PDB file of C-alpha atoms in Angstrom:
ATOM      1  CA  MET A   1       0.000   0.000   0.000  1.00 50.00           C
ATOM      2  CA  ASN A   2       1.137   3.544  -0.766  1.00 50.00           C
ATOM      3  CA  PRO A   3       2.551   5.268   2.376  1.00 48.00           C
ATOM      4  CA  GLY A   4       0.274   8.259   1.795  1.00 50.00           C
ATOM      5  CA  ARG A   5      -2.811   6.055   1.622  1.00 60.00           C
ATOM      6  CA  ARG A   6      -1.650   4.147   4.678  1.00 53.00           C
ATOM      7  CA  ALA A   7      -1.287   7.408   6.632  1.00 52.00           C
ATOM      8  CA  LEU A   8      -4.715   8.584   5.453  1.00 59.00           C
ATOM      9  CA  ARG A   9      -6.279   5.290   6.503  1.00 62.00           C
ATOM     10  CA  ALA A  10      -4.620   5.504   9.909  1.00 59.00           C
ATOM     11  CA  ALA A  11      -5.899   9.071  10.375  1.00 64.00           C
ATOM     12  CA  ARG A  12      -9.467   7.955   9.600  1.00 72.00           C
ATOM     13  CA  HIS A  13      -9.268   5.133  12.140  1.00 71.00           C
ATOM     14  CA  ALA A  14      -7.479   7.199  14.825  1.00 76.00           C
ATOM     15  CA  PRO A  15     -10.549   8.155  16.952  1.00 78.00           C
ATOM     16  CA  SER A  16     -11.948   4.616  17.062  1.00 79.00           C
ATOM     17  CA  LEU A  17      -8.448   3.250  17.612  1.00 79.00           C
ATOM     18  CA  LEU A  18      -7.812   5.501  20.609  1.00 82.00           C
ATOM     19  CA  SER A  19     -11.224   4.752  22.124  1.00 83.00           C
ATOM     20  CA  HIS A  20     -10.687   1.007  21.679  1.00 82.00           C
ATOM     21  CA  ALA A  21      -7.256   1.313  23.295  1.00 82.00           C
ATOM     22  CA  ALA A  22      -8.769   3.249  26.222  1.00 84.00           C
ATOM     23  CA  ALA A  23     -11.454   0.578  26.739  1.00 86.00           C
ATOM     24  CA  GLN A  24      -8.876  -2.191  26.608  1.00 84.00           C
ATOM     25  CA  ALA A  25      -6.628  -0.254  29.001  1.00 83.00           C
ATOM     26  CA  TRP A  26      -9.506  -0.081  31.480  1.00 88.00           C
ATOM     27  CA  ARG A  27     -10.012  -3.855  31.227  1.00 86.00           C
ATOM     28  CA  ASP A  28      -6.274  -4.424  31.716  1.00 84.00           C
ATOM     29  CA  ARG A  29      -6.268  -2.271  34.898  1.00 87.00           C
ATOM     30  CA  VAL A  30      -3.776   0.209  33.458  1.00 88.00           C
ATOM     31  CA  LEU A  31      -4.597   2.837  36.113  1.00 89.00           C
ATOM     32  CA  GLY A  32      -3.741   0.471  38.965  1.00 89.00           C
ATOM     33  CA  LEU A  33      -0.628  -0.824  37.238  1.00 89.00           C
ATOM     34  CA  SER A  34       0.492   2.758  36.553  1.00 89.00           C
ATOM     35  CA  ALA A  35       0.178   3.493  40.265  1.00 90.00           C
ATOM     36  CA  GLU A  36       2.217   0.366  41.036  1.00 89.00           C
ATOM     37  CA  ALA A  37       4.965   1.366  38.608  1.00 88.00           C
ATOM     38  CA  ALA A  38       4.965   4.935  39.986  1.00 88.00           C
ATOM     39  CA  PHE A  39       5.427   3.616  43.533  1.00 89.00           C
ATOM     40  CA  TRP A  40       8.404   1.460  42.548  1.00 87.00           C
ATOM     41  CA  GLN A  41       9.992   4.322  40.605  1.00 84.00           C
ATOM     42  CA  LEU A  42       9.642   6.678  43.558  1.00 84.00           C
ATOM     43  CA  LEU A  43      10.989   4.030  45.932  1.00 84.00           C
ATOM     44  CA  SER A  44      14.124   3.597  43.825  1.00 82.00           C
ATOM     45  CA  LEU A  45      14.986   7.313  43.842  1.00 77.00           C
ATOM     46  CA  PRO A  46      16.316   7.812  47.419  1.00 76.00           C
ATOM     47  CA  SER A  47      18.582   4.754  47.344  1.00 75.00           C
ATOM     48  CA  LEU A  48      19.884   5.610  43.870  1.00 72.00           C
ATOM     49  CA  PHE A  49      20.470   9.218  44.925  1.00 72.00           C
ATOM     50  CA  LEU A  50      22.385   8.175  48.057  1.00 71.00           C
ATOM     51  CA  ALA A  51      24.480   5.683  46.101  1.00 70.00           C
ATOM     52  CA  LEU A  52      25.439   8.297  43.503  1.00 68.00           C
ATOM     53  CA  VAL A  53      26.275  10.879  46.172  1.00 69.00           C
ATOM     54  CA  ALA A  54      28.366   8.342  48.098  1.00 67.00           C
ATOM     55  CA  THR A  55      30.214   7.458  44.898  1.00 66.00           C
ATOM     56  CA  LEU A  56      30.986  11.148  44.381  1.00 64.00           C
ATOM     57  CA  GLY A  57      32.723  11.141  47.768  1.00 61.00           C
ATOM     58  CA  TYR A  58      35.257   8.633  46.425  1.00 61.00           C
ATOM     59  CA  VAL A  59      35.859  10.144  42.986  1.00 57.00           C
ATOM     60  CA  SER A  60      35.842  13.806  44.034  1.00 56.00           C
ATOM     61  CA  ARG A  61      39.644  14.021  43.887  1.00 55.00           C
ATOM     62  CA  TRP A  62      39.395  13.646  40.102  1.00 57.00           C
ATOM     63  CA  PHE A  63      37.398  16.891  39.819  1.00 52.00           C
ATOM     64  CA  GLY A  64      39.360  19.208  42.108  1.00 53.00           C
ATOM     65  CA  ALA A  65      39.605  19.981  45.801  1.00 52.00           C
ATOM     66  CA  GLY A  66      36.525  22.179  46.138  1.00 61.00           C
ATOM     67  CA  THR A  67      34.148  19.982  44.156  1.00 58.00           C
ATOM     68  CA  VAL A  68      32.677  18.194  47.180  1.00 61.00           C
ATOM     69  CA  GLY A  69      31.986  21.437  49.042  1.00 67.00           C
ATOM     70  CA  ARG A  70      30.290  23.029  46.036  1.00 67.00           C
ATOM     71  CA  THR A  71      28.267  19.868  45.462  1.00 65.00           C
ATOM     72  CA  GLU A  72      27.129  19.794  49.079  1.00 67.00           C
ATOM     73  CA  ARG A  73      26.010  23.431  48.996  1.00 71.00           C
ATOM     74  CA  GLN A  74      24.206  22.958  45.673  1.00 66.00           C
ATOM     75  CA  LEU A  75      22.380  19.852  46.918  1.00 67.00           C
ATOM     76  CA  GLU A  76      21.330  21.586  50.131  1.00 68.00           C
ATOM     77  CA  SER A  77      20.088  24.599  48.174  1.00 69.00           C
ATOM     78  CA  THR A  78      18.097  22.390  45.793  1.00 63.00           C
ATOM     79  CA  LEU A  79      16.615  20.176  48.518  1.00 63.00           C
ATOM     80  CA  SER A  80      15.638  23.194  50.615  1.00 65.00           C
ATOM     81  CA  ARG A  81      13.054  24.023  47.946  1.00 60.00           C
ATOM     82  CA  ALA A  82      11.397  20.631  48.446  1.00 57.00           C
ATOM     83  CA  PHE A  83      11.760  20.237  52.233  1.00 62.00           C
ATOM     84  CA  SER A  84      11.469  22.562  55.187  1.00 61.00           C
ATOM     85  CA  GLN A  85      14.607  24.273  56.458  1.00 66.00           C
ATOM     86  CA  GLU A  86      14.380  22.331  59.725  1.00 67.00           C
ATOM     87  CA  VAL A  87      14.470  19.007  57.884  1.00 63.00           C
ATOM     88  CA  VAL A  88      17.399  20.182  55.766  1.00 65.00           C
ATOM     89  CA  ASP A  89      19.413  21.354  58.788  1.00 70.00           C
ATOM     90  CA  GLN A  90      18.724  18.399  61.093  1.00 66.00           C
ATOM     91  CA  VAL A  91      18.504  15.443  58.699  1.00 63.00           C
ATOM     92  CA  ILE A  92      19.716  16.126  55.169  1.00 66.00           C
ATOM     93  CA  SER A  93      22.826  18.245  55.821  1.00 71.00           C
ATOM     94  CA  PRO A  94      24.454  15.856  58.364  1.00 71.00           C
ATOM     95  CA  MET A  95      23.743  12.885  56.104  1.00 69.00           C
ATOM     96  CA  LEU A  96      25.229  14.609  53.038  1.00 69.00           C
ATOM     97  CA  HIS A  97      28.323  15.680  54.977  1.00 67.00           C
ATOM     98  CA  GLU A  98      28.851  12.145  56.282  1.00 66.00           C
ATOM     99  CA  VAL A  99      28.474  10.552  52.872  1.00 66.00           C
ATOM    100  CA  LEU A 100      30.428  13.118  50.843  1.00 65.00           C
ATOM    101  CA  PHE A 101      33.438  13.743  53.057  1.00 65.00           C
ATOM    102  CA  ARG A 102      33.982  10.343  54.673  1.00 63.00           C
ATOM    103  CA  GLY A 103      32.929   7.953  51.928  1.00 59.00           C
ATOM    104  CA  ARG A 104      30.580   5.093  52.698  1.00 58.00           C
ATOM    105  CA  ALA A 105      31.128   1.906  50.726  1.00 62.00           C
ATOM    106  CA  ASP A 106      28.206   0.245  52.514  1.00 60.00           C
ATOM    107  CA  ILE A 107      25.843   2.988  51.334  1.00 61.00           C
ATOM    108  CA  ILE A 108      27.113   2.625  47.763  1.00 63.00           C
ATOM    109  CA  SER A 109      26.605  -1.140  47.628  1.00 71.00           C
ATOM    110  CA  LEU A 110      23.317  -1.206  49.539  1.00 73.00           C
ATOM    111  CA  GLY A 111      21.986   1.842  47.697  1.00 69.00           C
ATOM    112  CA  PHE A 112      22.637   0.393  44.259  1.00 75.00           C
ATOM    113  CA  VAL A 113      21.151  -2.982  45.275  1.00 81.00           C
ATOM    114  CA  LEU A 114      17.955  -1.343  46.543  1.00 80.00           C
ATOM    115  CA  ALA A 115      17.767   0.947  43.513  1.00 79.00           C
ATOM    116  CA  ILE A 116      18.179  -1.968  41.100  1.00 83.00           C
ATOM    117  CA  TRP A 117      15.569  -4.030  42.970  1.00 85.00           C
ATOM    118  CA  ALA A 118      12.978  -1.239  43.105  1.00 84.00           C
ATOM    119  CA  GLY A 119      13.725   0.082  39.621  1.00 82.00           C
ATOM    120  CA  SER A 120      13.594  -3.358  38.018  1.00 85.00           C
ATOM    121  CA  SER A 121      10.269  -3.955  39.802  1.00 87.00           C
ATOM    122  CA  ALA A 122       8.872  -0.861  38.084  1.00 86.00           C
ATOM    123  CA  THR A 123      10.270  -2.045  34.749  1.00 87.00           C
ATOM    124  CA  ALA A 124       8.785  -5.510  35.367  1.00 89.00           C
ATOM    125  CA  THR A 125       5.380  -3.851  35.718  1.00 88.00           C
ATOM    126  CA  PHE A 126       5.914  -2.172  32.343  1.00 89.00           C
ATOM    127  CA  VAL A 127       7.045  -5.432  30.709  1.00 90.00           C
ATOM    128  CA  ASN A 128       4.162  -7.497  32.107  1.00 89.00           C
ATOM    129  CA  THR A 129       1.536  -4.891  31.198  1.00 88.00           C
ATOM    130  CA  ILE A 130       2.872  -4.494  27.655  1.00 88.00           C
ATOM    131  CA  THR A 131       2.857  -8.280  27.315  1.00 89.00           C
ATOM    132  CA  ILE A 132      -0.758  -8.421  28.549  1.00 88.00           C
ATOM    133  CA  ALA A 133      -1.750  -5.662  26.110  1.00 86.00           C
ATOM    134  CA  TYR A 134      -0.435  -7.729  23.195  1.00 85.00           C
ATOM    135  CA  GLY A 135      -2.156 -10.888  24.495  1.00 83.00           C
ATOM    136  CA  MET A 136       1.153 -12.742  24.937  1.00 83.00           C
ATOM    137  CA  ARG A 137       1.165 -13.219  28.716  1.00 80.00           C
ATOM    138  CA  GLU A 138       1.495 -17.014  28.516  1.00 80.00           C
ATOM    139  CA  LEU A 139       4.477 -16.941  26.146  1.00 81.00           C
ATOM    140  CA  ARG A 140       7.071 -15.923  28.756  1.00 83.00           C
ATOM    141  CA  GLY A 141       7.672 -17.177  32.285  1.00 83.00           C
ATOM    142  CA  PRO A 142       8.127 -14.967  35.367  1.00 84.00           C
ATOM    143  CA  VAL A 143      11.887 -15.581  35.623  1.00 87.00           C
ATOM    144  CA  ARG A 144      12.559 -14.526  32.037  1.00 87.00           C
ATOM    145  CA  SER A 145      10.298 -11.488  32.489  1.00 86.00           C
ATOM    146  CA  ARG A 146      12.228 -10.421  35.581  1.00 88.00           C
ATOM    147  CA  LEU A 147      15.612 -10.835  33.897  1.00 89.00           C
ATOM    148  CA  LEU A 148      14.417  -8.846  30.889  1.00 89.00           C
ATOM    149  CA  ALA A 149      13.111  -6.133  33.222  1.00 88.00           C
ATOM    150  CA  LEU A 150      16.513  -5.978  34.934  1.00 88.00           C
ATOM    151  CA  TRP A 151      18.362  -5.440  31.650  1.00 89.00           C
ATOM    152  CA  LEU A 152      15.812  -2.891  30.465  1.00 88.00           C
ATOM    153  CA  PHE A 153      16.159  -0.982  33.741  1.00 86.00           C
ATOM    154  CA  LEU A 154      19.935  -0.843  33.400  1.00 83.00           C
ATOM    155  CA  GLY A 155      19.515   0.388  29.829  1.00 83.00           C
ATOM    156  CA  SER A 156      17.020   3.033  30.946  1.00 80.00           C
ATOM    157  CA  VAL A 157      19.509   4.223  33.578  1.00 76.00           C
ATOM    158  CA  LEU A 158      22.128   4.694  30.852  1.00 76.00           C
ATOM    159  CA  LEU A 159      19.607   6.599  28.725  1.00 74.00           C
ATOM    160  CA  GLY A 160      18.595   8.665  31.756  1.00 68.00           C
ATOM    161  CA  VAL A 161      22.215   9.663  32.338  1.00 64.00           C
ATOM    162  CA  VAL A 162      22.047  11.455  28.965  1.00 67.00           C
ATOM    163  CA  VAL A 163      18.436  12.666  28.908  1.00 68.00           C
ATOM    164  CA  LEU A 164      17.822  13.727  32.518  1.00 62.00           C
ATOM    165  CA  PRO A 165      20.676  16.285  32.681  1.00 60.00           C
ATOM    166  CA  LEU A 166      19.354  17.804  29.450  1.00 65.00           C
ATOM    167  CA  LEU A 167      15.845  18.034  30.907  1.00 64.00           C
ATOM    168  CA  VAL A 168      17.014  19.392  34.264  1.00 56.00           C
ATOM    169  CA  LEU A 169      19.486  21.937  32.907  1.00 60.00           C
ATOM    170  CA  GLY A 170      17.356  23.223  30.068  1.00 67.00           C
ATOM    171  CA  PRO A 171      18.781  25.060  27.058  1.00 75.00           C
ATOM    172  CA  ASP A 172      19.713  28.242  28.958  1.00 74.00           C
ATOM    173  CA  LEU A 173      21.844  26.578  31.650  1.00 68.00           C
ATOM    174  CA  LEU A 174      23.326  24.242  29.064  1.00 71.00           C
ATOM    175  CA  ILE A 175      24.518  27.228  27.024  1.00 78.00           C
ATOM    176  CA  ARG A 176      26.062  28.838  30.116  1.00 75.00           C
ATOM    177  CA  SER A 177      28.125  25.704  30.783  1.00 69.00           C
ATOM    178  CA  PHE A 178      30.199  26.314  27.631  1.00 76.00           C
ATOM    179  CA  PRO A 179      33.363  28.482  27.719  1.00 76.00           C
ATOM    180  CA  ASP A 180      32.990  32.134  26.761  1.00 76.00           C
ATOM    181  CA  GLY A 181      34.936  31.708  23.519  1.00 79.00           C
ATOM    182  CA  VAL A 182      32.535  29.162  22.007  1.00 80.00           C
ATOM    183  CA  ARG A 183      29.354  30.286  23.743  1.00 80.00           C
ATOM    184  CA  PRO A 184      27.851  32.193  20.746  1.00 83.00           C
ATOM    185  CA  THR A 185      28.301  29.185  18.461  1.00 85.00           C
ATOM    186  CA  ALA A 186      27.088  26.810  21.172  1.00 81.00           C
ATOM    187  CA  SER A 187      24.037  29.009  21.729  1.00 85.00           C
ATOM    188  CA  THR A 188      23.035  28.717  18.071  1.00 87.00           C
ATOM    189  CA  ILE A 189      23.526  24.943  18.011  1.00 86.00           C
ATOM    190  CA  VAL A 190      21.817  24.257  21.347  1.00 81.00           C
ATOM    191  CA  THR A 191      18.851  26.510  20.532  1.00 83.00           C
ATOM    192  CA  ALA A 192      18.296  24.707  17.231  1.00 85.00           C
ATOM    193  CA  LEU A 193      18.908  21.131  18.380  1.00 84.00           C
ATOM    194  CA  TYR A 194      17.949  20.971  22.080  1.00 82.00           C
ATOM    195  CA  TYR A 195      14.280  19.996  21.825  1.00 82.00           C
ATOM    196  CA  PRO A 196      14.628  17.809  18.691  1.00 87.00           C
ATOM    197  CA  VAL A 197      17.446  15.826  20.337  1.00 84.00           C
ATOM    198  CA  VAL A 198      15.488  15.346  23.577  1.00 80.00           C
ATOM    199  CA  VAL A 199      12.367  14.259  21.671  1.00 85.00           C
ATOM    200  CA  VAL A 200      14.334  11.844  19.462  1.00 87.00           C
ATOM    201  CA  LEU A 201      16.071  10.282  22.474  1.00 84.00           C
ATOM    202  CA  LEU A 202      12.797   9.818  24.355  1.00 84.00           C
ATOM    203  CA  LEU A 203      11.006   8.387  21.320  1.00 89.00           C
ATOM    204  CA  THR A 204      13.914   6.031  20.662  1.00 89.00           C
ATOM    205  CA  GLY A 205      13.866   4.764  24.241  1.00 86.00           C
ATOM    206  CA  LEU A 206      10.095   4.239  24.309  1.00 89.00           C
ATOM    207  CA  THR A 207      10.001   2.557  20.895  1.00 91.00           C
ATOM    208  CA  THR A 208      12.825   0.232  21.928  1.00 90.00           C
ATOM    209  CA  LEU A 209      10.885  -0.680  25.084  1.00 89.00           C
ATOM    210  CA  TYR A 210       7.816  -1.556  23.006  1.00 90.00           C
ATOM    211  CA  HIS A 211      10.028  -3.597  20.677  1.00 89.00           C
ATOM    212  CA  LEU A 212      11.804  -5.608  23.384  1.00 88.00           C
ATOM    213  CA  ALA A 213       9.001  -6.164  25.909  1.00 87.00           C
ATOM    214  CA  PRO A 214       6.675  -8.548  23.979  1.00 87.00           C
ATOM    215  CA  PRO A 215       7.760 -12.210  23.796  1.00 85.00           C
ATOM    216  CA  ARG A 216       7.205 -12.163  20.022  1.00 83.00           C
ATOM    217  CA  ARG A 217       9.330  -9.311  18.721  1.00 83.00           C
ATOM    218  CA  LEU A 218       7.571  -7.010  16.288  1.00 84.00           C
ATOM    219  CA  PRO A 219       9.371  -4.658  13.869  1.00 86.00           C
ATOM    220  CA  TRP A 220      10.926  -1.705  15.680  1.00 87.00           C
ATOM    221  CA  ASN A 221       8.906   0.928  13.813  1.00 86.00           C
ATOM    222  CA  ARG A 222       5.631  -0.688  14.942  1.00 86.00           C
ATOM    223  CA  GLY A 223       6.243   0.747  18.405  1.00 87.00           C
ATOM    224  CA  LEU A 224       6.606   4.333  17.186  1.00 90.00           C
ATOM    225  CA  PRO A 225       2.868   5.305  17.251  1.00 89.00           C
ATOM    226  CA  GLY A 226       2.546   4.216  20.869  1.00 89.00           C
ATOM    227  CA  ALA A 227       5.724   6.105  21.753  1.00 91.00           C
ATOM    228  CA  VAL A 228       4.271   9.309  20.286  1.00 92.00           C
ATOM    229  CA  VAL A 229       1.004   8.787  22.192  1.00 90.00           C
ATOM    230  CA  ALA A 230       2.932   8.041  25.397  1.00 90.00           C
ATOM    231  CA  MET A 231       4.910  11.271  25.080  1.00 89.00           C
ATOM    232  CA  ILE A 232       1.744  13.312  24.463  1.00 90.00           C
ATOM    233  CA  VAL A 233      -0.019  11.767  27.487  1.00 88.00           C
ATOM    234  CA  PHE A 234       3.035  12.301  29.676  1.00 84.00           C
ATOM    235  CA  LEU A 235       3.547  15.931  28.624  1.00 83.00           C
ATOM    236  CA  ALA A 236      -0.151  16.699  29.124  1.00 85.00           C
ATOM    237  CA  GLY A 237      -0.098  15.047  32.544  1.00 82.00           C
ATOM    238  CA  ALA A 238       3.073  16.895  33.536  1.00 77.00           C
ATOM    239  CA  ALA A 239       1.583  20.243  32.462  1.00 79.00           C
ATOM    240  CA  GLY A 240      -1.610  19.569  34.414  1.00 80.00           C
ATOM    241  CA  LEU A 241       0.429  18.481  37.421  1.00 77.00           C
ATOM    242  CA  ARG A 242       2.475  21.687  37.396  1.00 74.00           C
ATOM    243  CA  ALA A 243      -0.695  23.780  37.237  1.00 77.00           C
ATOM    244  CA  TYR A 244      -2.303  21.782  40.057  1.00 74.00           C
ATOM    245  CA  ILE A 245       0.742  21.991  42.351  1.00 70.00           C
ATOM    246  CA  ARG A 246       1.082  25.725  41.650  1.00 72.00           C
ATOM    247  CA  PHE A 247      -2.578  26.241  42.572  1.00 73.00           C
ATOM    248  CA  ILE A 248      -2.314  24.177  45.776  1.00 68.00           C
ATOM    249  CA  LEU A 249       0.808  25.988  46.941  1.00 66.00           C
ATOM    250  CA  SER A 250      -0.747  29.382  46.284  1.00 70.00           C
ATOM    251  CA  GLN A 251      -3.860  28.515  48.323  1.00 65.00           C
ATOM    252  CA  ASN A 252      -2.524  26.644  51.345  1.00 59.00           C
ATOM    253  CA  HIS A 253       1.010  26.835  52.728  1.00 57.00           C
ATOM    254  CA  ALA A 254       0.485  23.713  54.839  1.00 59.00           C
ATOM    255  CA  TYR A 255       1.066  21.622  51.704  1.00 60.00           C
ATOM    256  CA  VAL A 256       4.534  23.049  51.021  1.00 60.00           C
ATOM    257  CA  THR A 257       6.405  20.267  52.850  1.00 62.00           C
ATOM    258  CA  LEU A 258       4.260  17.595  51.169  1.00 66.00           C
ATOM    259  CA  ALA A 259       4.451  19.086  47.687  1.00 67.00           C
ATOM    260  CA  ALA A 260       7.710  17.393  46.661  1.00 66.00           C
ATOM    261  CA  PRO A 261       6.798  13.727  47.348  1.00 74.00           C
ATOM    262  CA  ILE A 262       3.245  14.214  46.069  1.00 77.00           C
ATOM    263  CA  ALA A 263       4.488  15.892  42.895  1.00 76.00           C
ATOM    264  CA  ALA A 264       7.126  13.188  42.348  1.00 77.00           C
ATOM    265  CA  LEU A 265       4.585  10.382  42.777  1.00 83.00           C
ATOM    266  CA  LEU A 266       2.085  12.035  40.419  1.00 84.00           C
ATOM    267  CA  PHE A 267       4.886  12.755  37.940  1.00 82.00           C
ATOM    268  CA  PHE A 268       5.851   9.075  37.828  1.00 86.00           C
ATOM    269  CA  PHE A 269       2.174   8.116  37.597  1.00 89.00           C
ATOM    270  CA  ALA A 270       1.756  10.312  34.505  1.00 88.00           C
ATOM    271  CA  LEU A 271       4.903   8.778  33.024  1.00 87.00           C
ATOM    272  CA  ALA A 272       3.723   5.208  33.671  1.00 89.00           C
ATOM    273  CA  LEU A 273       0.212   5.950  32.403  1.00 90.00           C
ATOM    274  CA  GLY A 274       1.598   7.333  29.154  1.00 90.00           C
ATOM    275  CA  VAL A 275       3.881   4.334  28.621  1.00 90.00           C
ATOM    276  CA  LEU A 276       1.171   1.749  29.326  1.00 91.00           C
ATOM    277  CA  TYR A 277      -1.512   3.522  27.284  1.00 91.00           C
ATOM    278  CA  GLY A 278       0.956   3.771  24.404  1.00 90.00           C
ATOM    279  CA  ALA A 279       1.364  -0.011  24.621  1.00 90.00           C
ATOM    280  CA  GLU A 280      -2.417  -0.421  24.380  1.00 90.00           C
ATOM    281  CA  VAL A 281      -2.437   1.804  21.277  1.00 90.00           C
ATOM    282  CA  ASN A 282       0.272  -0.316  19.665  1.00 89.00           C
ATOM    283  CA  ALA A 283      -1.669  -3.478  20.525  1.00 88.00           C
ATOM    284  CA  ALA A 284      -4.830  -2.012  18.960  1.00 86.00           C
ATOM    285  CA  ILE A 285      -2.891  -1.173  15.788  1.00 85.00           C
ATOM    286  CA  GLU A 286      -1.497  -4.704  15.744  1.00 83.00           C
ATOM    287  CA  LYS A 287      -5.023  -6.133  15.913  1.00 82.00           C
ATOM    288  CA  LEU A 288      -6.227  -3.795  13.168  1.00 77.00           C
ATOM    289  CA  ALA A 289      -3.272  -4.479  10.856  1.00 75.00           C
ATOM    290  CA  PRO A 290      -1.335  -7.556  12.035  1.00 77.00           C
ATOM    291  CA  THR A 291       2.343  -7.845  11.260  1.00 74.00           C
ATOM    292  CA  PRO A 292       2.869 -10.488   8.555  1.00 71.00           C
ATOM    293  CA  LEU A 293       4.703 -13.512   9.884  1.00 65.00           C
ATOM    294  CA  ARG A 294       8.023 -14.290   8.260  1.00 62.00           C
ATOM    295  CA  PRO A 295       8.656 -17.896   7.217  1.00 55.00           C
ATOM    296  CA  PRO A 296      11.305 -19.570   9.386  1.00 50.00           C
ATOM    297  CA  ARG A 297      14.787 -19.978   7.944  1.00 51.00           C
ATOM    298  CA  VAL A 298      15.741 -23.600   8.454  1.00 51.00           C
ATOM    299  CA  LEU A 299      19.052 -23.699   6.608  1.00 48.00           C
ATOM    300  CA  HIS A 300      21.688 -21.245   5.507  1.00 52.00           C
ATOM    301  CA  PRO A 301      21.671 -20.437   1.758  1.00 53.00           C
ATOM    302  CA  ARG A 302      25.036 -22.187   1.384  1.00 53.00           C
ATOM    303  CA  ASN A 303      23.508 -25.342   2.766  1.00 52.00           C
ATOM    304  CA  TRP A 304      20.611 -24.957   0.327  1.00 48.00           C
ATOM    305  CA  ARG A 305      23.060 -24.799  -2.585  1.00 49.00           C
ATOM    306  CA  ARG A 306      24.953 -27.762  -1.204  1.00 45.00           C
ATOM    307  CA  LEU A 307      21.755 -29.783  -0.833  1.00 43.00           C
ATOM    308  CA  ASP A 308      20.681 -28.818  -4.359  1.00 47.00           C
ATOM    309  CA  ALA A 309      24.036 -29.997  -5.677  1.00 48.00           C
ATOM    310  CA  ASP A 310      23.833 -33.263  -3.761  1.00 48.00           C
ATOM    311  CA  ALA A 311      20.251 -33.953  -4.770  1.00 47.00           C
ATOM    312  CA  PRO A 312      21.070 -35.394  -8.252  1.00 49.00           C
ATOM    313  CA  LYS A 313      23.748 -37.608  -6.719  1.00 49.00           C
ATOM    314  CA  ALA A 314      21.301 -38.899  -4.168  1.00 47.00           C
ATOM    315  CA  GLU A 315      18.706 -39.562  -6.867  1.00 47.00           C
ATOM    316  CA  GLY A 316      21.328 -41.327  -8.990  1.00 49.00           C
ATOM    317  CA  SER A 317      22.423 -43.553  -6.145  1.00 48.00           C
ATOM    318  CA  GLN A 318      18.810 -44.425  -5.388  1.00 47.00           C
ATOM    319  CA  SER A 319      18.179 -45.356  -9.026  1.00 46.00           C
ATOM    320  CA  ASP A 320      21.339 -47.496  -9.110  1.00 48.00           C
ATOM    321  CA  SER A 321      20.317 -49.341  -5.994  1.00 46.00           C
ATOM    322  CA  THR A 322      16.848 -49.874  -7.456  1.00 46.00           C
ATOM    323  CA  VAL A 323      18.281 -51.325 -10.668  1.00 44.00           C
ATOM    324  CA  SER A 324      20.591 -53.616  -8.792  1.00 45.00           C
TER     325      SER A 324
END
């Protein structure tokens, strides 16, 4: 089919496709599973944060003598926006000083173990829900699902190392990090490429997740529509969350100390909801236009040629034996 006609056909079926995906998501308990994944993601953050900070205490000598002090002050300043000053002074500051200046190997090992356990549990929820959406739940056992979730979590951490600093810094702070001599050129490049690069990286990660999660691997590009839908749902949820938190904080100051954990949990819920609903959209597309199955390759082409060459000999030997 012509790509233009295929796109036109997909546009005509988009409303019914999205409504069917929403109905199937309700039957698959996507809201509850999104809450489960959000809880595991939030649970993995403190241990991962402590492990990374403790690691910085050991490698700080590579970055200069004053790096640890500047890092401690920056972390305290950032965390003071999320927690009350009393909590920062009595709990967070002593803990950061202990971890940064003395080095704690036990915190590093235990923190990474807890982060991997909690983070892979969140990824396992994604993998199982995507598998259920495609109707392939019985094709993979729990052990294989957990191992796949572990590898996907480690891959997502590597992707997050690249994407999260870009999202946190933003284009303005990223431009300021360049030396003065190359800052005008860097400003032009960053302004033009910042958002396209972030979008491409996120879409690549989501599409790869949709490609690897099902037991029967579909073509990589089949996961792209769900990745686009997931990003739209996540961005809409994040925008609504920011507006809601801003309204709550402007009305009642009693919620200031609770704003950070509530916002983080709702943020991860919006992320999980977008990912799982995108999987339902991909599954609906797969039902509407199934991927053609490829015939299995039994032998290598060289073996085929060898068998073709040996076939006359075999027939000749059979005829000789028959004559005799």
